[in-house]
Amino acid sequence: MATSASASLSKAVKQQYMELPQGDKVQAMYIWIDGTGEGLRCKTRTLDSEPKSIEELPEWNFDGSSTYQAEGSNSDMYLVPSAMFRDPFRKDPNKLVLCEVLKYNRKPAETNLRITCHKMMQMVADQHPWFGMEQEYTILGTDGHPFGWPSNGFPGPQGPYYCGVGADKAYGRDIVEAHYRACLYAGVNICGTNAEVMPAQWEFQVGPCEGIDMGDHLWVARFILHRVCEDFGVVASFDPKPIPGNWNGAGCHTNFSTKEMREDGGLKAIEDSIEKLSKRHDYHIRAYDPKGGLDNARRLTGRHETSNIHEFSAGVANRGASIRIPRNVGQEKRGYFEDRRPSANCDPYGVTEALIRTCLLNEEGDEPTDY
C-alpha cells in the first residue's frame, strides 16, 4: 500500500511542538479554490488576537500564476475572507478561513462561483432554501490505487461493503472517524457518514444548511478531509468514476427544499420544481461538474444507481432517476426532493445556484439569466 513519505514522520515528535504555548497570537489558515474549480489551496498568517467575526479578518493575496489563476506578469490575486471555522488541527483559538478569490481588477476569478451564488441566495432568502449534500469519495494510496485493494487484482464484487462492518468490508474507517470528529470540532454542519457500495468508497453528509452556508460548509468539510488524509498518508479522490467497469461511481446527491415544500401540502411545490427541472436538464448537467458535464458522463450511464446523462427522469424512491422523491415525502405530501445528478467533484455553489435559478427564479433555457 503506497502511502506518502511525510506520513511516516513521527507524529509524537510533532505533538511536542504543537503543545507549546502560542501567547496571544492566533494562526489563521486561509483556504481557497484554485483554477481547476476542484482543487483547494491554503496558507497561514499570524493575527494579533482571536477574530470574533469575519469582518475582523484582513484581506490577503497570493500568486495566481502558481494556482492556474493568473499569468506571471500580473499574478497577484486577492483573498477575501468569507466564512470562518475553528481549526481542528491547531485547535482553539486558531481558525480556518474560507475565502473568495478576486482578480487584480477586483472582479471574481473564473472559479469563484460563490459570489453569484450568494447573490441568488439573497434574492430568495424569504423562501428559506435548505440544502443537504451527500459527498461520496474514494480513499486512494499515493499511487492512485484504491486503499485496501489487492495490489494486482480486485476485491470481491460489490454487495457486502455498503454500510459494512469488519476488516474485510470497511476499508479505512480511521480516516472517516477522524474526519467526522474534526468537522464537528470545526463547526461544520456534518450530519452523518457511511461506507459506500464500492470498497474504499465512503460518504459524509452536510446539512441541512440554508442558502450560501451549504457551499461554505461542504468546501470546508472537503478541506478537512484532504488534511486528515494527508496525516494518514493517503489521498481522498472526488473523481466521479475512479475505477472503470462494474464499480459504483461517486456523486454528490443534493437534497433541496423551501419553506413552502416543508409545510403541509408542500408536495405540489416539489412537483412544480421537478417539472421546471425537466425542461432544463442540459443546463443542470453543465453546472453539475467542473468540466461542464464531461466528468459526469463517465458516471451517469444508467447503471450503478445512476440515471442516464442524456435523459431526465423522476420517481418516488427510485435511485435510477435524475430526481428522487423519498417515499416518506410522497406519503406525508411535504418535505424535500433529491437531485442525484451532481458529480462528487461538483462545486456546491454552482449546484445550489442552478437549483435556485430554475426552481425559484423560474429561469428557462440553456443559459443563466443576468440580474
mmCIF file of C-alpha atoms in Angstrom:
data_model
loop_
_atom_site.group_PDB
_atom_site.id
_atom_site.type_symbol
_atom_site.label_atom_id
_atom_site.label_comp_id
_atom_site.label_asym_id
_atom_site.label_seq_id
_atom_site.Cartn_x
_atom_site.Cartn_y
_atom_site.Cartn_z
ATOM 1 C CA MET A 1 0.000 0.000 0.000
ATOM 2 C CA ALA A 2 1.651 3.248 -1.154
ATOM 3 C CA THR A 3 1.492 5.974 1.498
ATOM 4 C CA SER A 4 3.276 9.323 1.489
ATOM 5 C CA ALA A 5 6.747 9.790 2.975
ATOM 6 C CA SER A 6 5.511 12.545 5.296
ATOM 7 C CA ALA A 7 3.006 10.130 6.882
ATOM 8 C CA SER A 8 5.949 8.166 8.318
ATOM 9 C CA LEU A 9 7.354 11.219 10.135
ATOM 10 C CA SER A 10 6.908 10.963 13.892
ATOM 11 C CA LYS A 11 3.592 12.479 14.938
ATOM 12 C CA ALA A 12 4.684 12.201 18.576
ATOM 13 C CA VAL A 13 7.650 14.496 17.924
ATOM 14 C CA LYS A 14 5.397 16.979 16.140
ATOM 15 C CA GLN A 15 2.996 16.902 19.095
ATOM 16 C CA GLN A 16 5.787 18.177 21.392
ATOM 17 C CA TYR A 17 5.843 21.394 19.384
ATOM 18 C CA MET A 18 2.077 21.660 18.939
ATOM 19 C CA GLU A 19 1.741 21.718 22.739
ATOM 20 C CA LEU A 20 3.962 24.808 23.082
ATOM 21 C CA PRO A 21 2.015 27.918 24.171
ATOM 22 C CA GLN A 22 1.412 30.457 21.401
ATOM 23 C CA GLY A 23 0.852 33.524 23.569
ATOM 24 C CA ASP A 24 -1.860 35.920 22.428
ATOM 25 C CA LYS A 25 -1.179 35.232 18.738
ATOM 26 C CA VAL A 26 -3.590 33.298 16.523
ATOM 27 C CA GLN A 27 -2.854 31.273 13.403
ATOM 28 C CA ALA A 28 -5.423 31.749 10.628
ATOM 29 C CA MET A 29 -5.302 29.303 7.725
ATOM 30 C CA TYR A 30 -6.750 30.942 4.606
ATOM 31 C CA ILE A 31 -8.334 28.415 2.215
ATOM 32 C CA TRP A 32 -9.379 28.980 -1.404
ATOM 33 C CA ILE A 33 -10.480 27.137 -4.550
ATOM 34 C CA ASP A 34 -7.815 27.111 -7.269
ATOM 35 C CA GLY A 35 -8.148 27.489 -11.040
ATOM 36 C CA THR A 36 -9.225 23.888 -11.581
ATOM 37 C CA GLY A 37 -12.510 24.558 -9.781
ATOM 38 C CA GLU A 38 -11.969 21.484 -7.588
ATOM 39 C CA GLY A 39 -8.509 21.799 -6.018
ATOM 40 C CA LEU A 40 -8.024 23.581 -2.696
ATOM 41 C CA ARG A 41 -5.043 25.688 -1.597
ATOM 42 C CA CYS A 42 -4.168 27.144 1.789
ATOM 43 C CA LYS A 43 -1.636 29.301 3.610
ATOM 44 C CA THR A 44 -1.370 30.660 7.128
ATOM 45 C CA ARG A 45 -0.859 34.078 8.655
ATOM 46 C CA THR A 46 -0.494 35.268 12.239
ATOM 47 C CA LEU A 47 -3.124 37.511 13.787
ATOM 48 C CA ASP A 48 -2.561 39.592 16.940
ATOM 49 C CA SER A 49 -5.799 38.420 18.574
ATOM 50 C CA GLU A 50 -8.615 35.940 18.075
ATOM 51 C CA PRO A 51 -11.088 37.220 15.464
ATOM 52 C CA LYS A 52 -14.701 37.155 16.623
ATOM 53 C CA SER A 53 -16.283 37.735 13.200
ATOM 54 C CA ILE A 54 -15.404 37.552 9.522
ATOM 55 C CA GLU A 55 -15.213 41.363 9.385
ATOM 56 C CA GLU A 56 -12.164 41.300 11.673
ATOM 57 C CA LEU A 57 -10.130 39.206 9.230
ATOM 58 C CA PRO A 58 -7.826 41.093 6.850
ATOM 59 C CA GLU A 59 -7.829 40.534 3.101
ATOM 60 C CA TRP A 60 -4.699 38.833 1.768
ATOM 61 C CA ASN A 61 -3.173 37.950 -1.588
ATOM 62 C CA PHE A 62 -1.349 35.109 -3.339
ATOM 63 C CA ASP A 63 0.474 34.239 -6.561
ATOM 64 C CA GLY A 64 -2.247 33.226 -9.008
ATOM 65 C CA SER A 65 0.265 32.118 -11.647
ATOM 66 C CA SER A 66 1.030 29.097 -9.447
ATOM 67 C CA THR A 67 -2.622 28.067 -8.949
ATOM 68 C CA TYR A 68 -3.811 28.147 -12.601
ATOM 69 C CA GLN A 69 -5.482 31.502 -11.933
ATOM 70 C CA ALA A 70 -3.239 34.183 -13.473
ATOM 71 C CA GLU A 71 -0.185 34.740 -15.650
ATOM 72 C CA GLY A 72 3.203 35.575 -14.149
ATOM 73 C CA SER A 73 3.288 39.125 -15.481
ATOM 74 C CA ASN A 74 0.169 40.059 -13.485
ATOM 75 C CA SER A 75 -0.159 37.367 -10.870
ATOM 76 C CA ASP A 76 -1.446 38.950 -7.648
ATOM 77 C CA MET A 77 -4.908 37.697 -6.630
ATOM 78 C CA TYR A 78 -6.932 38.827 -3.620
ATOM 79 C CA LEU A 79 -8.241 36.549 -0.859
ATOM 80 C CA VAL A 80 -11.467 37.899 0.667
ATOM 81 C CA PRO A 81 -12.462 36.093 3.909
ATOM 82 C CA SER A 82 -15.992 34.719 3.568
ATOM 83 C CA ALA A 83 -16.539 32.101 6.281
ATOM 84 C CA MET A 84 -14.654 31.228 9.473
ATOM 85 C CA PHE A 85 -14.408 27.918 11.359
ATOM 86 C CA ARG A 86 -12.462 26.572 14.332
ATOM 87 C CA ASP A 87 -9.206 24.859 13.348
ATOM 88 C CA PRO A 88 -9.314 21.146 14.356
ATOM 89 C CA PHE A 89 -5.621 20.649 13.532
ATOM 90 C CA ARG A 90 -4.103 23.512 15.532
ATOM 91 C CA LYS A 91 -7.124 23.779 17.858
ATOM 92 C CA ASP A 92 -8.526 26.892 19.550
ATOM 93 C CA PRO A 93 -8.038 29.802 19.258
ATOM 94 C CA ASN A 94 -6.772 29.151 15.716
ATOM 95 C CA LYS A 95 -9.049 29.457 12.687
ATOM 96 C CA LEU A 96 -9.816 28.081 9.244
ATOM 97 C CA VAL A 97 -10.848 30.909 6.901
ATOM 98 C CA LEU A 98 -12.626 30.106 3.637
ATOM 99 C CA CYS A 99 -12.003 32.849 1.079
ATOM 100 C CA GLU A 100 -13.371 34.141 -2.190
ATOM 101 C CA VAL A 101 -10.792 34.894 -4.881
ATOM 102 C CA LEU A 102 -10.764 38.208 -6.765
ATOM 103 C CA LYS A 103 -8.528 39.118 -9.718
ATOM 104 C CA TYR A 104 -6.190 42.126 -9.861
ATOM 105 C CA ASN A 105 -9.134 44.295 -11.041
ATOM 106 C CA ARG A 106 -11.336 43.129 -8.111
ATOM 107 C CA LYS A 107 -13.548 41.060 -10.426
ATOM 108 C CA PRO A 108 -14.259 37.460 -9.343
ATOM 109 C CA ALA A 109 -11.855 34.763 -10.516
ATOM 110 C CA GLU A 110 -13.319 32.313 -13.048
ATOM 111 C CA THR A 111 -13.684 29.597 -10.392
ATOM 112 C CA ASN A 112 -15.175 31.956 -7.786
ATOM 113 C CA LEU A 113 -18.753 30.714 -8.101
ATOM 114 C CA ARG A 114 -19.559 31.837 -4.571
ATOM 115 C CA ILE A 115 -20.111 35.459 -5.495
ATOM 116 C CA THR A 116 -23.093 34.856 -7.850
ATOM 117 C CA CYS A 117 -24.407 32.019 -5.679
ATOM 118 C CA HIS A 118 -24.539 34.422 -2.730
ATOM 119 C CA LYS A 119 -26.434 36.943 -4.850
ATOM 120 C CA MET A 120 -29.030 34.331 -5.874
ATOM 121 C CA MET A 121 -29.456 33.175 -2.254
ATOM 122 C CA GLN A 122 -30.103 36.746 -1.123
ATOM 123 C CA MET A 123 -32.760 37.133 -3.835
ATOM 124 C CA VAL A 124 -34.744 34.148 -2.477
ATOM 125 C CA ALA A 125 -33.910 34.466 1.239
ATOM 126 C CA ASP A 126 -37.612 34.843 2.128
ATOM 127 C CA GLN A 127 -38.236 31.291 0.804
ATOM 128 C CA HIS A 128 -35.631 29.817 3.183
ATOM 129 C CA PRO A 129 -33.961 27.339 0.785
ATOM 130 C CA TRP A 130 -32.414 24.405 2.643
ATOM 131 C CA PHE A 131 -29.856 22.016 1.188
ATOM 132 C CA GLY A 132 -28.230 18.776 2.280
ATOM 133 C CA MET A 133 -25.394 17.320 0.192
ATOM 134 C CA GLU A 134 -24.170 13.718 0.283
ATOM 135 C CA GLN A 135 -20.458 13.785 -0.512
ATOM 136 C CA GLU A 136 -19.077 10.493 -1.807
ATOM 137 C CA TYR A 137 -15.309 9.967 -2.090
ATOM 138 C CA THR A 138 -12.758 7.212 -2.573
ATOM 139 C CA ILE A 139 -9.653 6.653 -0.450
ATOM 140 C CA LEU A 140 -6.591 6.018 -2.642
ATOM 141 C CA GLY A 141 -2.935 5.265 -1.989
ATOM 142 C CA THR A 142 -0.424 7.817 -3.272
ATOM 143 C CA ASP A 143 -0.049 5.586 -6.355
ATOM 144 C CA GLY A 144 -3.740 6.096 -7.203
ATOM 145 C CA HIS A 145 -4.689 2.519 -6.247
ATOM 146 C CA PRO A 146 -7.822 2.212 -4.047
ATOM 147 C CA PHE A 147 -6.951 1.819 -0.371
ATOM 148 C CA GLY A 148 -7.016 -1.798 0.810
ATOM 149 C CA TRP A 149 -7.463 -3.306 -2.659
ATOM 150 C CA PRO A 150 -5.095 -6.152 -3.634
ATOM 151 C CA SER A 151 -2.009 -4.718 -5.352
ATOM 152 C CA ASN A 152 -2.669 -6.633 -8.561
ATOM 153 C CA GLY A 153 -6.303 -7.570 -8.761
ATOM 154 C CA PHE A 154 -9.682 -6.666 -7.363
ATOM 155 C CA PRO A 155 -11.593 -7.259 -4.135
ATOM 156 C CA GLY A 156 -14.749 -9.376 -4.187
ATOM 157 C CA PRO A 157 -17.706 -7.927 -6.106
ATOM 158 C CA GLN A 158 -19.956 -5.195 -4.678
ATOM 159 C CA GLY A 159 -22.594 -6.269 -2.207
ATOM 160 C CA PRO A 160 -21.110 -6.596 1.298
ATOM 161 C CA TYR A 161 -19.417 -3.184 1.530
ATOM 162 C CA TYR A 162 -22.261 -0.635 1.743
ATOM 163 C CA CYS A 163 -22.582 0.298 5.461
ATOM 164 C CA GLY A 164 -20.358 -2.735 6.057
ATOM 165 C CA VAL A 165 -18.623 -3.703 9.293
ATOM 166 C CA GLY A 166 -15.431 -5.741 9.608
ATOM 167 C CA ALA A 167 -11.865 -5.629 8.322
ATOM 168 C CA ASP A 168 -12.814 -7.392 5.085
ATOM 169 C CA LYS A 169 -15.645 -4.944 4.328
ATOM 170 C CA ALA A 170 -14.745 -1.467 5.683
ATOM 171 C CA TYR A 171 -11.524 -0.062 4.222
ATOM 172 C CA GLY A 172 -10.138 2.972 6.042
ATOM 173 C CA ARG A 173 -12.641 3.704 8.812
ATOM 174 C CA ASP A 174 -9.966 5.505 10.898
ATOM 175 C CA ILE A 175 -9.952 8.292 8.303
ATOM 176 C CA VAL A 176 -13.752 8.551 8.371
ATOM 177 C CA GLU A 177 -13.874 8.764 12.187
ATOM 178 C CA ALA A 178 -11.085 11.353 12.327
ATOM 179 C CA HIS A 179 -12.751 13.474 9.639
ATOM 180 C CA TYR A 180 -16.174 13.314 11.330
ATOM 181 C CA ARG A 181 -14.831 14.475 14.699
ATOM 182 C CA ALA A 182 -12.682 17.181 13.100
ATOM 183 C CA CYS A 183 -15.744 18.546 11.249
ATOM 184 C CA LEU A 184 -17.794 18.617 14.470
ATOM 185 C CA TYR A 185 -14.977 20.465 16.234
ATOM 186 C CA ALA A 186 -14.656 22.985 13.385
ATOM 187 C CA GLY A 187 -18.368 23.798 13.432
ATOM 188 C CA VAL A 188 -19.114 22.195 10.058
ATOM 189 C CA ASN A 189 -22.755 21.077 9.902
ATOM 190 C CA ILE A 190 -21.886 17.440 9.168
ATOM 191 C CA CYS A 191 -24.903 15.209 9.831
ATOM 192 C CA GLY A 192 -23.774 11.668 9.074
ATOM 193 C CA THR A 193 -21.447 9.218 7.369
ATOM 194 C CA ASN A 194 -21.469 5.694 5.941
ATOM 195 C CA ALA A 195 -19.410 3.213 3.942
ATOM 196 C CA GLU A 196 -20.440 3.145 0.289
ATOM 197 C CA VAL A 197 -21.100 0.427 -2.306
ATOM 198 C CA MET A 198 -17.548 0.186 -3.665
ATOM 199 C CA PRO A 199 -14.846 -0.879 -1.190
ATOM 200 C CA ALA A 200 -12.678 2.112 -0.078
ATOM 201 C CA GLN A 201 -15.545 4.425 -1.043
ATOM 202 C CA TRP A 202 -17.276 6.425 1.709
ATOM 203 C CA GLU A 203 -19.826 9.188 2.068
ATOM 204 C CA PHE A 204 -20.446 12.003 4.503
ATOM 205 C CA GLN A 205 -23.475 14.269 4.555
ATOM 206 C CA VAL A 206 -23.546 18.005 5.280
ATOM 207 C CA GLY A 207 -26.788 19.824 6.082
ATOM 208 C CA PRO A 208 -29.385 20.983 6.413
ATOM 209 C CA CYS A 209 -27.776 24.307 5.520
ATOM 210 C CA GLU A 210 -29.637 27.426 4.458
ATOM 211 C CA GLY A 211 -28.518 29.420 1.429
ATOM 212 C CA ILE A 212 -24.803 30.132 0.961
ATOM 213 C CA ASP A 213 -23.895 28.100 4.069
ATOM 214 C CA MET A 214 -24.263 24.905 2.015
ATOM 215 C CA GLY A 215 -21.329 25.676 -0.227
ATOM 216 C CA ASP A 216 -19.227 27.103 2.606
ATOM 217 C CA HIS A 217 -19.681 24.082 4.868
ATOM 218 C CA LEU A 218 -19.138 21.482 2.132
ATOM 219 C CA TRP A 219 -15.934 23.095 0.872
ATOM 220 C CA VAL A 220 -14.517 23.286 4.404
ATOM 221 C CA ALA A 221 -15.544 19.652 5.044
ATOM 222 C CA ARG A 222 -13.641 18.696 1.878
ATOM 223 C CA PHE A 223 -10.598 20.671 3.012
ATOM 224 C CA ILE A 224 -10.640 18.922 6.393
ATOM 225 C CA LEU A 225 -10.883 15.542 4.643
ATOM 226 C CA HIS A 226 -7.841 16.326 2.474
ATOM 227 C CA ARG A 227 -5.870 17.376 5.567
ATOM 228 C CA VAL A 228 -6.883 14.274 7.551
ATOM 229 C CA CYS A 229 -5.889 12.046 4.622
ATOM 230 C CA GLU A 230 -2.580 13.912 4.389
ATOM 231 C CA ASP A 231 -1.863 12.997 8.017
ATOM 232 C CA PHE A 232 -2.600 9.333 7.260
ATOM 233 C CA GLY A 233 -0.515 9.430 4.068
ATOM 234 C CA VAL A 234 -3.385 8.639 1.691
ATOM 235 C CA VAL A 235 -5.449 10.598 -0.841
ATOM 236 C CA ALA A 236 -9.161 11.453 -0.925
ATOM 237 C CA SER A 237 -10.441 11.400 -4.502
ATOM 238 C CA PHE A 238 -13.674 13.057 -5.606
ATOM 239 C CA ASP A 239 -13.368 11.630 -9.102
ATOM 240 C CA PRO A 240 -16.890 10.602 -10.222
ATOM 241 C CA LYS A 241 -15.683 7.284 -11.667
ATOM 242 C CA PRO A 242 -12.313 6.396 -10.124
ATOM 243 C CA ILE A 243 -12.434 2.730 -11.216
ATOM 244 C CA PRO A 244 -13.903 1.891 -14.624
ATOM 245 C CA GLY A 245 -16.052 -1.175 -15.042
ATOM 246 C CA ASN A 246 -18.574 -2.804 -12.720
ATOM 247 C CA TRP A 247 -17.939 -0.491 -9.740
ATOM 248 C CA ASN A 248 -20.106 2.346 -8.476
ATOM 249 C CA GLY A 249 -19.081 5.900 -9.274
ATOM 250 C CA ALA A 250 -19.111 8.792 -6.805
ATOM 251 C CA GLY A 251 -21.740 11.518 -6.704
ATOM 252 C CA CYS A 252 -22.854 14.376 -4.524
ATOM 253 C CA HIS A 253 -26.622 13.885 -4.247
ATOM 254 C CA THR A 254 -28.226 17.196 -3.371
ATOM 255 C CA ASN A 255 -31.377 17.423 -1.255
ATOM 256 C CA PHE A 256 -33.368 20.616 -1.627
ATOM 257 C CA SER A 257 -36.449 22.195 -0.085
ATOM 258 C CA THR A 258 -38.079 25.542 0.536
ATOM 259 C CA LYS A 259 -40.313 26.660 3.393
ATOM 260 C CA GLU A 260 -43.344 26.039 1.145
ATOM 261 C CA MET A 261 -42.206 22.470 0.347
ATOM 262 C CA ARG A 262 -41.695 21.661 4.025
ATOM 263 C CA GLU A 263 -45.184 22.810 5.049
ATOM 264 C CA ASP A 264 -48.457 20.875 4.683
ATOM 265 C CA GLY A 265 -49.317 20.259 1.039
ATOM 266 C CA GLY A 266 -45.741 21.052 0.003
ATOM 267 C CA LEU A 267 -45.673 18.123 -2.426
ATOM 268 C CA LYS A 268 -47.332 20.391 -5.023
ATOM 269 C CA ALA A 269 -44.361 22.821 -4.858
ATOM 270 C CA ILE A 270 -41.964 19.870 -5.101
ATOM 271 C CA GLU A 271 -43.741 18.566 -8.221
ATOM 272 C CA ASP A 272 -43.758 22.066 -9.744
ATOM 273 C CA SER A 273 -39.982 22.310 -9.229
ATOM 274 C CA ILE A 274 -39.398 18.889 -10.792
ATOM 275 C CA GLU A 275 -41.462 19.964 -13.814
ATOM 276 C CA LYS A 276 -39.230 23.052 -14.213
ATOM 277 C CA LEU A 277 -36.095 20.919 -13.856
ATOM 278 C CA SER A 278 -37.325 18.505 -16.531
ATOM 279 C CA LYS A 279 -37.233 21.344 -19.086
ATOM 280 C CA ARG A 280 -33.682 22.425 -18.209
ATOM 281 C CA HIS A 281 -31.743 19.157 -17.980
ATOM 282 C CA ASP A 282 -28.773 20.182 -20.170
ATOM 283 C CA TYR A 283 -28.178 23.402 -18.194
ATOM 284 C CA HIS A 284 -28.033 21.451 -14.935
ATOM 285 C CA ILE A 285 -25.723 18.759 -16.325
ATOM 286 C CA ARG A 286 -23.288 21.520 -17.344
ATOM 287 C CA ALA A 287 -23.449 23.051 -13.850
ATOM 288 C CA TYR A 288 -23.017 19.742 -12.006
ATOM 289 C CA ASP A 289 -19.321 19.028 -12.588
ATOM 290 C CA PRO A 290 -16.271 21.260 -13.128
ATOM 291 C CA LYS A 291 -15.822 20.139 -16.746
ATOM 292 C CA GLY A 292 -19.302 21.056 -17.965
ATOM 293 C CA GLY A 293 -20.658 17.504 -17.879
ATOM 294 C CA LEU A 294 -17.646 15.595 -19.229
ATOM 295 C CA ASP A 295 -16.728 14.160 -15.814
ATOM 296 C CA ASN A 296 -20.297 13.093 -15.118
ATOM 297 C CA ALA A 297 -20.584 11.370 -18.500
ATOM 298 C CA ARG A 298 -18.313 8.631 -17.113
ATOM 299 C CA ARG A 299 -20.651 8.166 -14.119
ATOM 300 C CA LEU A 300 -24.227 8.804 -15.317
ATOM 301 C CA THR A 301 -24.630 5.735 -17.508
ATOM 302 C CA GLY A 302 -27.991 4.437 -16.267
ATOM 303 C CA ARG A 303 -26.166 1.682 -14.347
ATOM 304 C CA HIS A 304 -24.798 1.513 -10.769
ATOM 305 C CA GLU A 305 -27.667 3.510 -9.216
ATOM 306 C CA THR A 306 -27.464 6.387 -11.701
ATOM 307 C CA SER A 307 -29.717 7.898 -14.355
ATOM 308 C CA ASN A 308 -28.648 8.319 -17.979
ATOM 309 C CA ILE A 309 -26.911 11.665 -18.557
ATOM 310 C CA HIS A 310 -28.941 12.274 -21.739
ATOM 311 C CA GLU A 311 -32.390 11.766 -20.200
ATOM 312 C CA PHE A 312 -34.314 13.425 -17.379
ATOM 313 C CA SER A 313 -36.361 11.199 -15.082
ATOM 314 C CA ALA A 314 -38.054 11.427 -11.693
ATOM 315 C CA GLY A 315 -39.680 8.934 -9.364
ATOM 316 C CA VAL A 316 -40.561 8.027 -5.795
ATOM 317 C CA ALA A 317 -37.767 6.049 -4.071
ATOM 318 C CA ASN A 318 -36.117 5.460 -7.482
ATOM 319 C CA ARG A 319 -32.323 5.509 -7.279
ATOM 320 C CA GLY A 320 -32.063 5.155 -11.049
ATOM 321 C CA ALA A 321 -33.793 8.511 -11.640
ATOM 322 C CA SER A 322 -32.388 12.035 -12.050
ATOM 323 C CA ILE A 323 -34.677 13.242 -9.246
ATOM 324 C CA ARG A 324 -35.789 11.019 -6.366
ATOM 325 C CA ILE A 325 -38.741 11.850 -4.138
ATOM 326 C CA PRO A 326 -38.176 9.961 -0.856
ATOM 327 C CA ARG A 327 -41.008 7.544 -0.055
ATOM 328 C CA ASN A 328 -41.937 9.274 3.223
ATOM 329 C CA VAL A 329 -42.215 12.603 1.367
ATOM 330 C CA GLY A 330 -44.692 11.023 -1.052
ATOM 331 C CA GLN A 331 -46.706 9.723 1.904
ATOM 332 C CA GLU A 332 -46.621 12.896 4.024
ATOM 333 C CA LYS A 333 -47.153 15.151 0.981
ATOM 334 C CA ARG A 334 -44.410 17.515 2.103
ATOM 335 C CA GLY A 335 -40.630 17.644 2.589
ATOM 336 C CA TYR A 336 -37.853 17.737 0.009
ATOM 337 C CA PHE A 337 -36.510 16.133 -3.159
ATOM 338 C CA GLU A 338 -33.096 14.714 -4.060
ATOM 339 C CA ASP A 339 -31.220 15.664 -7.238
ATOM 340 C CA ARG A 340 -28.970 12.643 -7.897
ATOM 341 C CA ARG A 341 -27.107 14.158 -10.856
ATOM 342 C CA PRO A 342 -24.335 16.268 -9.261
ATOM 343 C CA SER A 343 -20.892 14.713 -9.521
ATOM 344 C CA ALA A 344 -18.688 14.070 -6.468
ATOM 345 C CA ASN A 345 -16.320 16.812 -7.673
ATOM 346 C CA CYS A 346 -19.083 19.366 -8.307
ATOM 347 C CA ASP A 347 -18.855 22.900 -6.962
ATOM 348 C CA PRO A 348 -21.676 23.136 -4.388
ATOM 349 C CA TYR A 349 -22.005 26.857 -5.120
ATOM 350 C CA GLY A 350 -22.733 26.068 -8.772
ATOM 351 C CA VAL A 351 -25.147 23.249 -7.926
ATOM 352 C CA THR A 352 -27.195 25.167 -5.360
ATOM 353 C CA GLU A 353 -27.256 28.279 -7.558
ATOM 354 C CA ALA A 354 -28.591 26.256 -10.507
ATOM 355 C CA LEU A 355 -31.395 24.808 -8.364
ATOM 356 C CA ILE A 356 -32.366 28.291 -7.155
ATOM 357 C CA ARG A 357 -32.323 29.735 -10.671
ATOM 358 C CA THR A 358 -34.552 27.017 -12.141
ATOM 359 C CA CYS A 359 -36.878 26.174 -9.248
ATOM 360 C CA LEU A 360 -37.350 29.553 -7.549
ATOM 361 C CA LEU A 361 -36.407 32.223 -10.100
ATOM 362 C CA ASN A 362 -38.245 30.317 -12.870
ATOM 363 C CA GLU A 363 -35.433 30.656 -15.384
ATOM 364 C CA GLU A 364 -35.686 28.764 -18.665
ATOM 365 C CA GLY A 365 -33.299 27.935 -21.496
ATOM 366 C CA ASP A 366 -29.672 26.852 -21.614
ATOM 367 C CA GLU A 367 -28.050 29.973 -20.162
ATOM 368 C CA PRO A 368 -28.349 31.625 -16.725
ATOM 369 C CA THR A 369 -30.127 34.996 -16.592
ATOM 370 C CA ASP A 370 -28.026 38.048 -15.766
ATOM 371 C CA TYR A 371 -29.638 40.100 -12.992
#
